[in-house]
Short mmCIF file of C-alpha atoms and ligand atoms in Angstrom, two decimals:
data_model
loop_
_atom_site.label_atom_id
_atom_site.label_comp_id
_atom_site.label_asym_id
_atom_site.label_seq_id
_atom_site.Cartn_x
_atom_site.Cartn_y
_atom_site.Cartn_z
CA UNK S 221 -18.01 -74.50 110.34
CA UNK S 222 -19.95 -73.15 107.25
CA UNK S 223 -23.95 -73.57 105.95
CA UNK S 224 -24.76 -74.50 102.45
CA UNK S 225 -27.55 -73.21 101.01
CA UNK S 226 -28.79 -74.49 98.10
CA UNK S 227 -32.16 -71.60 97.30
CA UNK S 228 -30.61 -67.83 98.57
CA UNK S 229 -32.41 -65.38 99.55
CA UNK S 230 -32.34 -64.23 95.40
CA UNK S 231 -33.97 -66.77 94.40
CA UNK S 232 -36.87 -66.41 97.61
CA UNK S 233 -37.47 -62.69 95.64
CA UNK S 234 -37.90 -64.21 92.23
CA UNK S 235 -40.41 -66.48 92.84
CA UNK S 236 -41.98 -63.96 94.52
CA UNK S 237 -42.30 -61.51 91.50
CA UNK S 238 -42.86 -64.75 89.30
CA UNK S 239 -45.94 -65.17 90.78
CA UNK S 240 -47.11 -61.06 90.58
CA UNK S 241 -50.31 -61.09 88.73
CA UNK S 242 -50.03 -57.93 87.66
CA UNK S 243 -46.88 -58.83 85.92
CA UNK S 244 -48.81 -62.09 84.73
CA UNK S 245 -51.77 -60.53 83.38
CA UNK S 246 -49.47 -57.59 81.59
CA UNK S 247 -48.29 -60.24 79.59
CA UNK S 248 -51.04 -62.42 79.28
CA UNK S 249 -52.75 -59.53 77.09
CA UNK S 250 -49.64 -59.35 75.45
CA UNK S 251 -50.23 -62.60 73.98
CA UNK S 252 -53.79 -62.72 73.37
CA UNK S 253 -53.21 -59.55 70.77
CA UNK S 254 -50.22 -62.73 69.53
CA UNK S 255 -47.41 -61.73 70.13
CA UNK S 256 -44.95 -64.35 71.14
CA UNK S 257 -44.38 -65.23 75.29
CA UNK S 258 -40.74 -63.47 75.44
CA UNK S 259 -41.39 -60.81 73.32
CA UNK S 260 -44.82 -60.00 75.84
CA UNK S 261 -42.90 -61.38 78.57
CA UNK S 262 -40.29 -58.94 77.72
CA UNK S 263 -42.71 -55.81 77.46
CA UNK S 264 -44.27 -56.76 80.37
CA UNK S 265 -40.94 -56.75 83.14
CA UNK S 266 -39.37 -53.93 81.41
CA UNK S 267 -43.65 -51.86 81.96
CA UNK S 268 -42.98 -52.74 85.08
CA UNK S 269 -39.29 -52.39 85.94
CA UNK S 270 -40.07 -48.56 84.32
CA UNK S 271 -43.04 -48.01 86.66
CA UNK S 272 -40.01 -49.17 89.92
CA UNK S 273 -37.45 -47.17 88.55
CA UNK S 274 -39.66 -43.61 88.32
CA UNK S 275 -40.53 -44.01 92.22
CA UNK S 276 -38.64 -42.02 94.74
CA UNK S 277 -38.00 -45.20 96.85
CA UNK S 278 -34.17 -46.53 96.65
CA UNK S 279 -36.28 -50.02 97.49
CA UNK S 280 -38.14 -49.42 94.39
CA UNK S 281 -35.47 -49.39 92.33
CA UNK S 282 -33.31 -52.23 93.96
CA UNK S 283 -37.11 -53.90 92.79
CA UNK S 284 -36.21 -52.49 89.23
CA UNK S 285 -32.46 -54.10 88.66
CA UNK S 286 -33.93 -57.25 90.80
CA UNK S 287 -36.94 -57.55 87.88
CA UNK S 288 -34.48 -56.75 84.67
CA UNK S 289 -32.33 -59.77 85.86
CA UNK S 290 -36.14 -62.22 86.46
CA UNK S 291 -37.47 -60.79 83.25
CA UNK S 292 -33.61 -62.01 81.37
CA UNK S 293 -33.41 -65.82 83.62
CA UNK S 294 -36.80 -66.02 81.89
CA UNK S 295 -36.53 -65.31 78.46
CA UNK S 296 -33.23 -67.07 78.96
CA UNK S 297 -34.94 -70.22 79.96
CA UNK S 298 -37.99 -69.83 76.68
CA UNK S 299 -35.14 -70.06 74.51
CA UNK S 300 -33.35 -72.65 75.29
CA UNK S 301 -34.42 -76.62 75.41
CA UNK S 302 -33.06 -77.59 78.90
CA UNK S 303 -29.67 -77.53 81.29
CA UNK S 304 -27.30 -80.19 81.27
CA UNK S 305 -24.63 -80.80 82.78
CA UNK S 306 -21.12 -79.89 82.90
CA UNK S 307 -17.53 -79.12 83.97
CA UNK S 308 -16.68 -76.33 86.50
CA UNK S 309 -14.51 -73.64 86.63
CA UNK S 310 -12.63 -71.56 89.06
CA UNK S 311 -10.29 -70.57 91.12
CA UNK S 312 -9.93 -70.46 95.13
CA UNK S 313 -11.63 -73.00 97.63
CA UNK S 314 -14.27 -72.47 99.75
CA UNK S 315 -15.48 -75.64 102.52
CA UNK S 316 -19.03 -76.29 103.82
CA UNK S 317 -20.90 -78.27 106.38
CA UNK S 318 -24.14 -78.11 108.44
CA UNK S 319 -27.99 -76.50 107.90
CA UNK S 320 -29.39 -73.97 106.27
CA UNK S 321 -30.08 -71.20 107.81
CA UNK S 322 -33.60 -71.02 106.45
CA UNK S 323 -36.41 -68.62 104.76
CA UNK S 324 -35.11 -65.23 104.12
CA UNK S 325 -37.52 -61.91 103.80
CA UNK S 326 -38.42 -61.56 100.42
CA UNK S 327 -36.89 -59.02 100.14
CA UNK S 328 -33.27 -60.02 100.83
CA UNK S 329 -30.28 -59.71 98.26
CA UNK S 330 -28.14 -61.47 100.33
CA UNK S 331 -28.95 -64.01 102.93
CA UNK S 332 -28.32 -63.12 106.97
CA UNK S 333 -26.05 -66.15 108.37
CA UNK S 334 -27.07 -68.45 111.34
CA UNK S 335 -24.69 -67.92 113.92
CA UNK S 336 -23.16 -65.19 111.52
CA UNK S 337 -21.15 -68.15 109.60
CA UNK S 338 -21.40 -67.89 105.98
CA UNK S 339 -22.87 -69.77 103.76
CA UNK S 340 -22.39 -71.14 99.89
CA UNK S 341 -24.98 -69.81 97.87
CA UNK S 342 -26.15 -71.87 95.03
CA UNK S 343 -28.02 -70.44 91.78
CA UNK S 344 -29.10 -71.07 88.48
CA UNK S 345 -26.70 -68.35 87.44
CA UNK S 346 -25.60 -65.43 89.50
CA UNK S 347 -25.93 -61.71 87.12
CA UNK S 348 -23.67 -58.72 87.94
CA UNK S 349 -25.83 -56.46 89.31
CA UNK S 350 -26.83 -59.93 91.92
CA UNK S 351 -23.45 -59.25 93.27
CA UNK S 352 -21.97 -55.76 93.45
CA UNK S 353 -22.98 -54.27 96.87
CA UNK S 354 -22.53 -58.87 98.54
CA UNK S 355 -20.95 -59.30 101.69
CA UNK S 356 -17.59 -61.14 101.56
CA UNK S 357 -17.40 -62.03 104.73
CA UNK S 358 -21.15 -63.93 105.10
CA UNK S 359 -20.46 -66.05 101.78
CA UNK S 360 -17.97 -68.91 101.70
CA UNK S 361 -18.55 -69.35 97.88
CA UNK S 362 -20.77 -69.18 94.94
CA UNK S 363 -21.95 -72.11 93.17
CA UNK S 364 -24.12 -71.47 90.11
CA UNK S 365 -26.39 -74.31 87.40
CA UNK S 366 -25.05 -72.23 84.14
CA UNK S 367 -22.48 -69.33 83.94
CA UNK S 368 -19.05 -69.18 82.40
CA UNK S 369 -16.16 -68.38 83.66
CA UNK S 370 -14.87 -65.39 82.39
CA UNK S 371 -18.73 -64.01 82.86
CA UNK S 372 -18.26 -61.12 84.94
CA UNK S 373 -19.95 -61.99 87.77
CA UNK S 374 -17.06 -64.72 88.10
CA UNK S 375 -15.07 -61.19 88.03
CA UNK S 376 -16.83 -60.01 90.55
CA UNK S 377 -17.05 -63.41 92.44
CA UNK S 378 -12.72 -63.44 91.41
CA UNK S 379 -12.35 -59.31 92.81
CA UNK S 380 -14.52 -60.06 96.52
CA UNK S 381 -11.96 -62.78 97.35
CA UNK S 382 -15.12 -65.23 96.78
CA UNK S 383 -14.15 -68.70 95.00
CA UNK S 384 -16.62 -69.55 92.32
CA UNK S 385 -17.74 -72.89 90.39
CA UNK S 386 -19.78 -72.02 86.92
CA UNK S 387 -21.15 -75.15 85.30
CA UNK S 388 -22.18 -76.82 87.66
CA UNK S 389 -25.28 -78.66 85.15
CA UNK S 390 -28.22 -79.95 86.88
CA UNK S 391 -26.89 -81.81 89.01
CA UNK S 392 -26.66 -79.26 91.35
CA UNK S 393 -30.52 -78.46 91.14
CA UNK S 394 -31.07 -81.82 92.60
CA UNK S 395 -29.09 -80.93 95.64
CA UNK S 396 -31.36 -80.69 98.50
CA UNK S 397 -30.67 -77.53 101.25
CA UNK S 398 -28.43 -77.30 103.25
CA UNK S 399 -26.24 -80.19 101.50
CA UNK S 400 -23.23 -79.59 103.81
CA UNK S 401 -20.70 -79.07 100.93
CA UNK S 402 -16.76 -78.46 99.62
CA UNK S 403 -16.60 -76.09 97.23
CA UNK S 404 -13.06 -77.20 95.22
CA UNK S 405 -12.94 -73.80 92.46
CA UNK S 406 -8.71 -75.36 92.63
CA UNK S 407 -10.45 -78.61 90.65
CA UNK S 408 -13.66 -76.98 89.33
CA UNK S 409 -15.43 -79.85 92.22
CA UNK S 410 -18.20 -80.04 94.43
CA UNK S 411 -18.12 -82.38 96.37
CA UNK S 412 -21.75 -82.94 98.39
CA UNK S 413 -21.64 -84.26 101.98
CA UNK S 414 -18.04 -84.92 102.15
CA UNK S 415 -16.93 -87.87 104.62
CA UNK S 416 -14.17 -85.90 107.59
CA UNK S 417 -11.49 -87.26 105.25
CA UNK S 418 -12.75 -84.71 102.61
CA UNK S 419 -13.11 -82.29 105.17
CA UNK S 420 -9.85 -82.73 106.85
CA UNK S 421 -8.30 -81.98 103.70
CA UNK S 422 -9.60 -78.65 102.18
CA UNK S 423 -9.04 -77.19 105.55
CA UNK S 424 -5.89 -78.12 105.07
CA UNK S 425 -5.24 -76.88 101.86
CA UNK S 426 -6.62 -73.50 102.93
CA UNK S 427 -4.26 -73.31 105.72
CA UNK S 428 -1.59 -74.05 103.20
CA UNK S 429 -3.21 -71.23 100.97
CA UNK S 430 -3.50 -68.54 104.36
CA UNK S 431 0.09 -69.65 104.57
CA UNK S 432 1.57 -69.26 101.73
CA UNK S 433 -0.63 -65.86 100.61
CA UNK S 434 0.58 -64.11 104.06
CA UNK S 435 4.75 -65.15 103.03
CA UNK S 436 3.66 -63.42 99.44
CA UNK S 437 2.08 -60.87 101.05
CA UNK S 438 5.50 -59.88 103.26
CA UNK S 439 7.68 -59.33 99.86
CA UNK S 440 4.28 -57.80 97.77
CA UNK S 441 5.05 -53.98 98.74
CA UNK S 442 8.82 -54.73 96.90
CA UNK S 443 8.51 -53.83 93.24
CA UNK S 444 9.09 -57.65 90.72
CA UNK S 445 11.56 -58.54 88.92
CA UNK S 446 12.18 -61.66 87.08
CA UNK S 447 15.47 -63.18 87.77
CA UNK S 448 17.42 -61.07 85.51
CA UNK S 449 16.31 -58.07 86.10
CA UNK S 450 13.12 -57.59 83.55
CA UNK S 451 11.09 -54.85 85.74
CA UNK S 452 7.32 -56.45 85.48
CA UNK S 453 4.38 -54.20 87.04
CA UNK S 454 1.38 -56.38 88.79
CA UNK S 455 -1.21 -54.23 89.12
CA UNK S 456 -4.72 -55.21 90.43
CA UNK S 457 -8.50 -54.75 88.59
CA UNK S 458 -10.78 -53.14 90.52
CA UNK S 459 -14.58 -52.26 90.50
CA UNK S 460 -15.09 -49.97 93.48
CA UNK S 461 -14.05 -47.93 96.39
CA UNK S 462 -13.17 -51.33 98.80
CA UNK S 463 -10.90 -53.05 95.80
CA UNK S 464 -8.90 -50.12 95.69
CA UNK S 465 -8.29 -50.12 99.10
CA UNK S 466 -7.01 -53.76 99.08
CA UNK S 467 -5.42 -53.48 95.94
CA UNK S 468 -2.86 -50.99 98.02
CA UNK S 469 -2.66 -53.87 101.00
CA UNK S 470 -2.60 -56.47 99.11
CA UNK S 471 1.10 -54.73 96.89
CA UNK S 472 -0.10 -53.59 93.47
CA UNK S 473 2.25 -51.43 91.55
CA UNK S 474 -0.81 -49.63 90.12
CA UNK S 475 -4.84 -50.12 88.82
CA UNK S 476 -4.83 -51.43 85.42
CA UNK S 477 -8.25 -51.59 85.21
CA UNK S 478 -10.96 -50.36 87.38
CA UNK S 479 -14.09 -51.63 85.21
CA UNK S 480 -16.48 -48.12 85.54
CA UNK S 481 -19.17 -50.08 84.66
CA UNK S 482 -18.78 -51.11 87.90
CA UNK S 483 -19.81 -48.60 90.20
CA UNK S 484 -22.98 -48.00 88.45
CA UNK S 485 -25.71 -50.63 87.76
CA UNK S 486 -28.03 -49.90 90.46
CA UNK S 487 -29.06 -46.69 90.13
CA UNK S 488 -32.62 -44.95 88.56
CA UNK S 489 -30.56 -42.74 85.65
CA UNK S 490 -27.82 -42.79 83.77
CA UNK S 491 -24.37 -40.84 86.13
CA UNK S 492 -23.82 -37.49 85.29
CA UNK S 493 -20.64 -35.87 84.56
CA UNK S 494 -20.29 -34.92 88.88
CA UNK S 495 -21.09 -38.33 89.32
CA UNK S 496 -17.91 -39.98 87.42
CA UNK S 497 -16.13 -37.24 89.79
CA UNK S 498 -17.51 -38.10 92.75
CA UNK S 499 -17.08 -41.80 92.51
CA UNK S 500 -13.16 -41.88 90.43
CA UNK S 501 -11.62 -39.28 92.47
CA UNK S 502 -13.45 -41.33 96.26
CA UNK S 503 -11.28 -44.15 93.88
CA UNK S 504 -7.81 -41.67 92.90
CA UNK S 505 -7.63 -40.57 96.79
CA UNK S 506 -7.44 -44.37 98.59
CA UNK S 507 -4.55 -45.62 96.19
CA UNK S 508 -2.34 -43.41 97.85
CA UNK S 509 -0.19 -41.85 95.25
CA UNK S 510 -0.18 -45.25 92.70
CA UNK S 511 -1.53 -44.71 89.00
CA UNK S 512 -4.52 -45.95 87.65
CA UNK S 513 -6.53 -46.72 84.62
CA UNK S 514 -10.08 -46.12 83.95
CA UNK S 515 -11.44 -48.10 81.38
CA UNK S 516 -14.58 -46.08 80.43
CA UNK S 517 -18.28 -48.00 80.87
CA UNK S 518 -17.91 -51.14 79.18
CA UNK S 519 -22.27 -51.53 79.64
CA UNK S 520 -23.62 -54.65 77.16
CA UNK S 521 -23.31 -58.02 76.69
CA UNK S 522 -23.66 -59.64 79.72
CA UNK S 523 -23.38 -56.65 81.72
CA UNK S 524 -26.85 -55.25 81.89
CA UNK S 525 -27.51 -51.19 83.92
CA UNK S 526 -31.06 -50.79 84.66
CA UNK S 527 -31.23 -47.42 83.79
CA UNK S 528 -30.12 -48.01 80.17
CA UNK S 529 -32.66 -48.83 78.26
CA UNK S 530 -30.53 -50.90 75.26
CA UNK S 531 -32.78 -51.73 72.24
CA UNK S 532 -32.78 -56.53 72.50
CA UNK S 533 -30.38 -57.83 70.80
CA UNK S 534 -30.39 -61.32 69.54
CA UNK S 535 -25.98 -61.14 69.93
CA UNK S 536 -25.76 -58.54 73.41
CA UNK S 537 -21.96 -59.97 72.98
CA UNK S 538 -21.62 -58.85 69.06
CA UNK S 539 -23.61 -55.57 69.73
CA UNK S 540 -24.12 -52.62 71.67
CA UNK S 541 -21.00 -52.58 73.63
CA UNK S 542 -17.89 -50.84 75.04
CA UNK S 543 -17.93 -46.92 72.99
CA UNK S 544 -19.92 -48.94 70.72
CA UNK S 545 -22.48 -47.59 72.80
CA UNK S 546 -22.25 -44.15 71.80
CA UNK S 547 -23.63 -45.13 68.44
CA UNK S 548 -26.91 -44.91 70.58
CA UNK S 549 -26.44 -43.42 73.51
CA UNK S 550 -23.39 -40.70 72.57
CA UNK S 551 -23.84 -38.12 75.99
CA UNK S 552 -23.46 -41.69 77.88
CA UNK S 553 -19.52 -41.77 77.35
CA UNK S 554 -19.56 -37.70 77.18
CA UNK S 555 -20.96 -36.74 79.84
CA UNK S 556 -18.21 -40.13 81.53
CA UNK S 557 -14.94 -38.36 79.62
CA UNK S 558 -16.13 -35.03 81.29
CA UNK S 559 -15.75 -36.10 84.73
CA UNK S 560 -13.81 -38.39 84.59
CA UNK S 561 -10.91 -34.80 83.37
CA UNK S 562 -11.96 -33.15 86.16
CA UNK S 563 -10.14 -35.42 88.23
CA UNK S 564 -6.94 -34.36 90.34
CA UNK S 565 -4.95 -36.78 91.39
CA UNK S 566 -1.66 -37.14 92.89
CA UNK S 567 -0.65 -39.63 90.11
CA UNK S 568 -1.05 -40.05 86.73
CA UNK S 569 -5.30 -41.26 85.80
CA UNK S 570 -5.57 -43.41 82.81
CA UNK S 571 -8.39 -43.65 79.46
CA UNK S 572 -8.63 -47.10 78.25
CA UNK S 573 -11.42 -47.75 75.73
CA UNK S 574 -12.84 -50.44 75.27
CA UNK S 575 -14.52 -52.09 71.67
CA UNK S 576 -12.48 -51.23 69.86
CA UNK S 577 -11.74 -52.85 66.08
CA UNK S 578 -9.85 -50.01 63.96
CA UNK S 579 -7.84 -47.38 64.42
CA UNK S 580 -10.55 -44.68 63.81
CA UNK S 581 -12.59 -44.90 66.19
CA UNK S 582 -9.50 -44.50 68.54
CA UNK S 583 -9.36 -41.29 66.01
CA UNK S 584 -12.91 -40.26 66.63
CA UNK S 585 -12.56 -40.53 70.62
CA UNK S 586 -9.14 -38.87 71.01
CA UNK S 587 -10.27 -35.76 69.47
CA UNK S 588 -13.62 -36.34 71.81
CA UNK S 589 -11.62 -36.23 75.08
CA UNK S 590 -9.06 -33.08 73.55
CA UNK S 591 -12.48 -31.49 73.08
CA UNK S 592 -13.99 -31.99 76.03
CA UNK S 593 -10.80 -31.73 77.76
CA UNK S 594 -10.01 -28.05 76.80
CA UNK S 595 -14.32 -27.75 77.73
CA UNK S 596 -13.44 -28.13 81.05
CA UNK S 597 -10.14 -26.89 81.06
CA UNK S 598 -8.81 -29.82 81.89
CA UNK S 599 -4.99 -31.50 80.70
CA UNK S 600 -5.24 -32.55 77.02
CA UNK S 601 -2.75 -34.54 77.37
CA UNK S 602 -4.46 -37.68 79.24
CA UNK S 603 -3.50 -40.98 77.85
CA UNK S 604 -5.57 -42.73 76.28
CA UNK S 605 -5.24 -46.86 75.47
CA UNK S 606 -6.80 -49.56 73.65
CA UNK S 607 -8.57 -52.70 74.74
CA UNK S 608 -7.22 -55.33 72.50
CA UNK S 609 -10.38 -57.53 72.93
CA UNK S 610 -11.38 -58.08 69.33
CA UNK S 611 -9.37 -60.19 67.17
CA UNK S 612 -9.69 -56.89 64.51
CA UNK S 613 -7.98 -55.09 66.82
CA UNK S 614 -5.06 -57.64 67.34
CA UNK S 615 -4.20 -57.96 63.96
CA UNK S 616 -4.61 -54.52 63.48
CA UNK S 617 -2.20 -53.37 66.42
CA UNK S 618 0.37 -52.04 64.39
CA UNK S 619 -2.04 -49.07 63.18
CA UNK S 620 -3.57 -48.00 66.57
CA UNK S 621 -0.24 -48.17 68.60
CA UNK S 622 0.27 -45.31 65.83
CA UNK S 623 -2.19 -43.13 68.12
CA UNK S 624 -2.44 -45.40 71.08
CA UNK S 625 -0.34 -44.92 74.13
CA UNK S 626 -0.61 -48.19 75.39
CA UNK S 627 -2.91 -51.44 74.68
CA UNK S 628 -4.38 -53.48 76.97
CA UNK S 629 -5.16 -56.82 76.30
CA UNK S 630 -8.40 -57.92 77.59
CA UNK S 631 -7.83 -62.25 77.28
CA UNK S 632 -11.39 -62.89 78.55
CA UNK S 633 -13.54 -60.95 75.57
CA UNK S 634 -10.39 -62.18 73.01
CA UNK S 635 -10.18 -65.74 73.79
CA UNK S 636 -14.24 -65.54 73.73
CA UNK S 637 -14.43 -63.49 70.07
CA UNK S 638 -11.13 -65.84 68.49
CA UNK S 639 -12.92 -69.09 69.71
CA UNK S 640 -16.62 -68.22 69.32
CA UNK S 641 -17.29 -69.11 72.16
CA UNK S 642 -19.60 -67.07 74.44
CA UNK S 643 -17.95 -66.53 77.84
CA UNK S 644 -21.37 -66.91 79.44
CA UNK S 645 -22.73 -71.08 77.55
CA UNK S 646 -21.40 -73.10 80.17
CA UNK S 647 -21.04 -76.17 77.96
CA UNK S 648 -18.02 -74.83 76.62
CA UNK S 649 -17.47 -73.56 80.06
CA UNK S 650 -14.48 -75.93 80.27
CA UNK S 651 -13.05 -75.35 76.15
CA UNK S 652 -12.54 -71.35 77.00
CA UNK S 653 -9.28 -71.90 77.50
CA UNK S 654 -6.96 -68.03 77.10
CA UNK S 655 -3.46 -69.92 76.35
CA UNK S 656 -5.42 -71.63 73.07
CA UNK S 657 -2.89 -70.89 70.35
CA UNK S 658 -5.00 -69.45 68.44
CA UNK S 659 -4.64 -66.47 71.45
CA UNK S 660 -1.40 -66.67 71.75
CA UNK S 661 -1.39 -65.72 68.03
CA UNK S 662 -3.47 -62.36 69.21
CA UNK S 663 -1.71 -61.26 72.11
CA UNK S 664 1.61 -62.20 70.05
CA UNK S 665 -0.08 -59.67 66.75
CA UNK S 666 -0.27 -57.36 69.24
CA UNK S 667 3.09 -57.31 71.01
CA UNK S 668 4.64 -56.92 67.71
CA UNK S 669 2.35 -54.61 66.74
CA UNK S 670 3.40 -52.48 69.81
CA UNK S 671 7.02 -53.15 69.59
CA UNK S 672 6.52 -50.69 66.47
CA UNK S 673 5.96 -48.12 67.84
CA UNK S 674 7.51 -48.08 71.43
CA UNK S 675 3.94 -48.79 73.36
CA UNK S 676 3.42 -50.22 76.49
CA UNK S 677 1.79 -53.82 75.99
CA UNK S 678 -0.39 -54.96 79.72
CA UNK S 679 -3.12 -57.93 80.21
CA UNK S 680 -6.38 -57.53 82.53
CA UNK S 681 -8.14 -60.46 81.43
CA UNK S 682 -8.36 -63.09 83.88
CA UNK S 683 -4.82 -64.81 82.51
CA UNK S 684 -2.49 -62.77 83.70
CA UNK S 685 -3.84 -64.31 86.86
CA UNK S 686 -3.13 -67.71 86.21
CA UNK S 687 0.10 -68.88 87.07
CA UNK S 688 0.79 -70.89 84.24
CA UNK S 689 0.26 -68.51 81.78
CA UNK S 690 2.22 -65.56 83.61
CA UNK S 691 6.45 -67.10 81.95
CA UNK S 692 3.85 -67.03 78.39
CA UNK S 693 2.79 -63.53 78.53
CA UNK S 694 5.89 -62.05 79.95
CA UNK S 695 7.84 -64.32 76.36
CA UNK S 696 5.41 -62.70 74.30
CA UNK S 697 6.42 -58.79 75.55
CA UNK S 698 3.82 -57.92 77.60
CA UNK S 699 5.47 -56.06 80.41
CA UNK S 700 1.86 -55.54 83.30
CA UNK S 701 -0.12 -58.57 84.35
CA UNK S 702 -3.14 -56.75 85.81
CA UNK S 703 -4.98 -59.27 88.02
CA UNK S 704 -7.64 -59.33 90.87
CA UNK S 705 -5.61 -57.50 94.64
CA UNK S 706 -5.93 -60.57 95.95
CA UNK S 707 -4.00 -62.65 93.28
CA UNK S 708 -1.28 -59.52 93.15
CA UNK S 709 0.65 -60.73 95.68
CA UNK S 710 1.49 -64.48 94.67
CA UNK S 711 1.77 -63.21 90.38
CA UNK S 712 4.92 -61.02 91.83
CA UNK S 713 6.34 -64.17 93.65
CA UNK S 714 5.40 -65.88 90.77
CA UNK S 715 7.24 -63.39 88.40
CA UNK S 716 10.40 -63.85 90.10
CA UNK S 717 11.59 -67.24 89.85
CA UNK S 718 11.18 -66.91 86.26
CA UNK S 719 13.64 -65.65 83.69
CA UNK S 720 12.71 -63.23 81.29
CA UNK S 721 15.53 -64.52 78.81
CA UNK S 722 14.32 -68.13 78.46
CA UNK S 723 10.05 -66.81 78.40
CA UNK S 724 11.85 -65.18 75.31
CA UNK S 725 13.26 -67.84 73.82
CA UNK S 726 10.65 -70.49 74.53
CA UNK S 727 6.93 -69.06 74.38
CA UNK S 728 7.27 -69.34 70.23
CA UNK S 729 6.99 -72.74 70.65
CA UNK S 730 3.76 -73.10 71.78
CA UNK S 731 2.75 -71.24 68.90
CA UNK S 732 3.27 -73.72 66.77
CA UNK S 733 1.11 -76.17 69.11
CA UNK S 734 -2.20 -77.66 67.95
CA UNK S 735 -4.60 -76.66 71.50
CA UNK S 736 -4.76 -74.81 75.21
CA UNK S 737 -4.49 -79.05 76.96
CA UNK S 738 -1.00 -79.31 75.15
CA UNK S 739 0.01 -75.67 75.14
CA UNK S 740 -0.39 -75.94 78.99
CA UNK S 741 1.18 -79.47 79.60
CA UNK S 742 4.21 -77.58 78.08
CA UNK S 743 3.63 -75.02 80.60
CA UNK S 744 4.05 -76.96 83.27
CA UNK S 745 7.44 -79.05 81.66
CA UNK S 746 9.11 -75.77 81.25
CA UNK S 747 7.97 -74.11 83.78
CA UNK S 748 6.75 -75.12 87.36
CA UNK S 749 3.78 -73.61 88.76
C1 LIG X 956 -11.37 -58.63 79.24
O1 LIG X 956 -11.63 -58.82 79.04
O2 LIG X 956 -10.87 -59.24 79.17
C2 LIG X 956 -11.30 -57.55 80.50
C3 LIG X 956 -10.43 -57.36 80.94
O3 LIG X 956 -12.81 -57.29 79.94
P1 LIG X 956 -14.20 -57.39 80.66
O4 LIG X 956 -13.60 -58.77 81.01
O5 LIG X 956 -14.85 -57.02 81.31
O6 LIG X 956 -15.21 -57.58 79.69
MG1 LIG X 957 -13.92 -57.47 78.07
#
């Protein structure tokens, strides 16, 4: 039996920080000088976090990261008028029953479950830094009041294989501690105090899924081709050396996306070139000869690193993130590229640039990579690709393809920016569907642009792991799918059921439909999952 616990140790620690008299006094002093509450709070938490980061003590550095997370939550709370009900979104499944595990140590990041049983953790919103280092074996599921299906916390949960429900609204706040729950992420539902019938049904679903996974896994180490013989690479998205090992164990053909920022969310200083080399070398060594696409740091948006003091922005998703960060911190990317170029791997490493919106940016970074390769005496012929995640990049795909070695479509951001829906906005979570025909038109434009110059197109956003979407992506011209390691076996199995010619013929029809729901209906009819 798994145990529910509505308030994690993260909350206990945040409560303690919120009551810190020194922090409150610092904010009060600024308010007394006429500053707004938001300004005062931000300045007070930053000053305290900087003081903690300056200490040599590792626990102080961790507390600095927590303080920054907490600072942002309070600022968000100040900026909004109140919670609201939403629908859950997510993947996988979990179950819960029994009691909570009692009070946690004030500095615990992850609760220690009683009797070694995993728990369902609830929070207003988990952040990426909450989840880095989370012990998968202790957590059955994560459930949040707010959040979005492709917010980075949800992505990290999926990478860890932990089912995650987001945007559950204030109903979750009202749930008492230690309520038994079933977190059914397949149907985006949280069942509180389930009866025996529901518990038995959930247990049976979990058993069947495990059996199906084992069956798919047996075939996952062979390459996947469609019924009519078109090979589709099924790769994995990773953010740690553990994920790299999981990718190999689950049969991934390659690494389609290494989110390098996830390697460096904590810590008290920017990573040096040698840190990049060491972390990437360890990952390359774990891959047993598989190639890897390494994305340069994509900090900003909903991913903050404690050591990077970014200017506050009203719209961080539209601001300094991805390669744009180099405008304010050029050293950061140069150090990373120097570090990456020094990695010695038995299979190719490729560099992927996030948030590119025009060919000039790609040309700039290609030249920079050539110069840095000469400096560190590395091979200047390393392949350089572009994330297609900004509508401008999709629309200029033919121009970008002239200079890029490959494309990787980031459907999470491409959906956010095409639909103008913040991927962390809980009220819009149920409408954030990458199968929206406008997003599909962006993907089609990308594939057409790439085809003009004979470039490969992969998808590394969450859509690649959606069984219903796989035939659509193949039909539009995608030949590489990069998914969470746990989804590799099922994705290969799905590819093997499809006829490529049929996908090619039917996918263009979907671009003429009027909504994501209509696309999903058509997919269910054409290619039942
Ligand atoms: C994406 O945007 O789809 C993507 C893969 O990158 P990230 O989710 O890290 O923004
Ligand atoms: Mg992205």
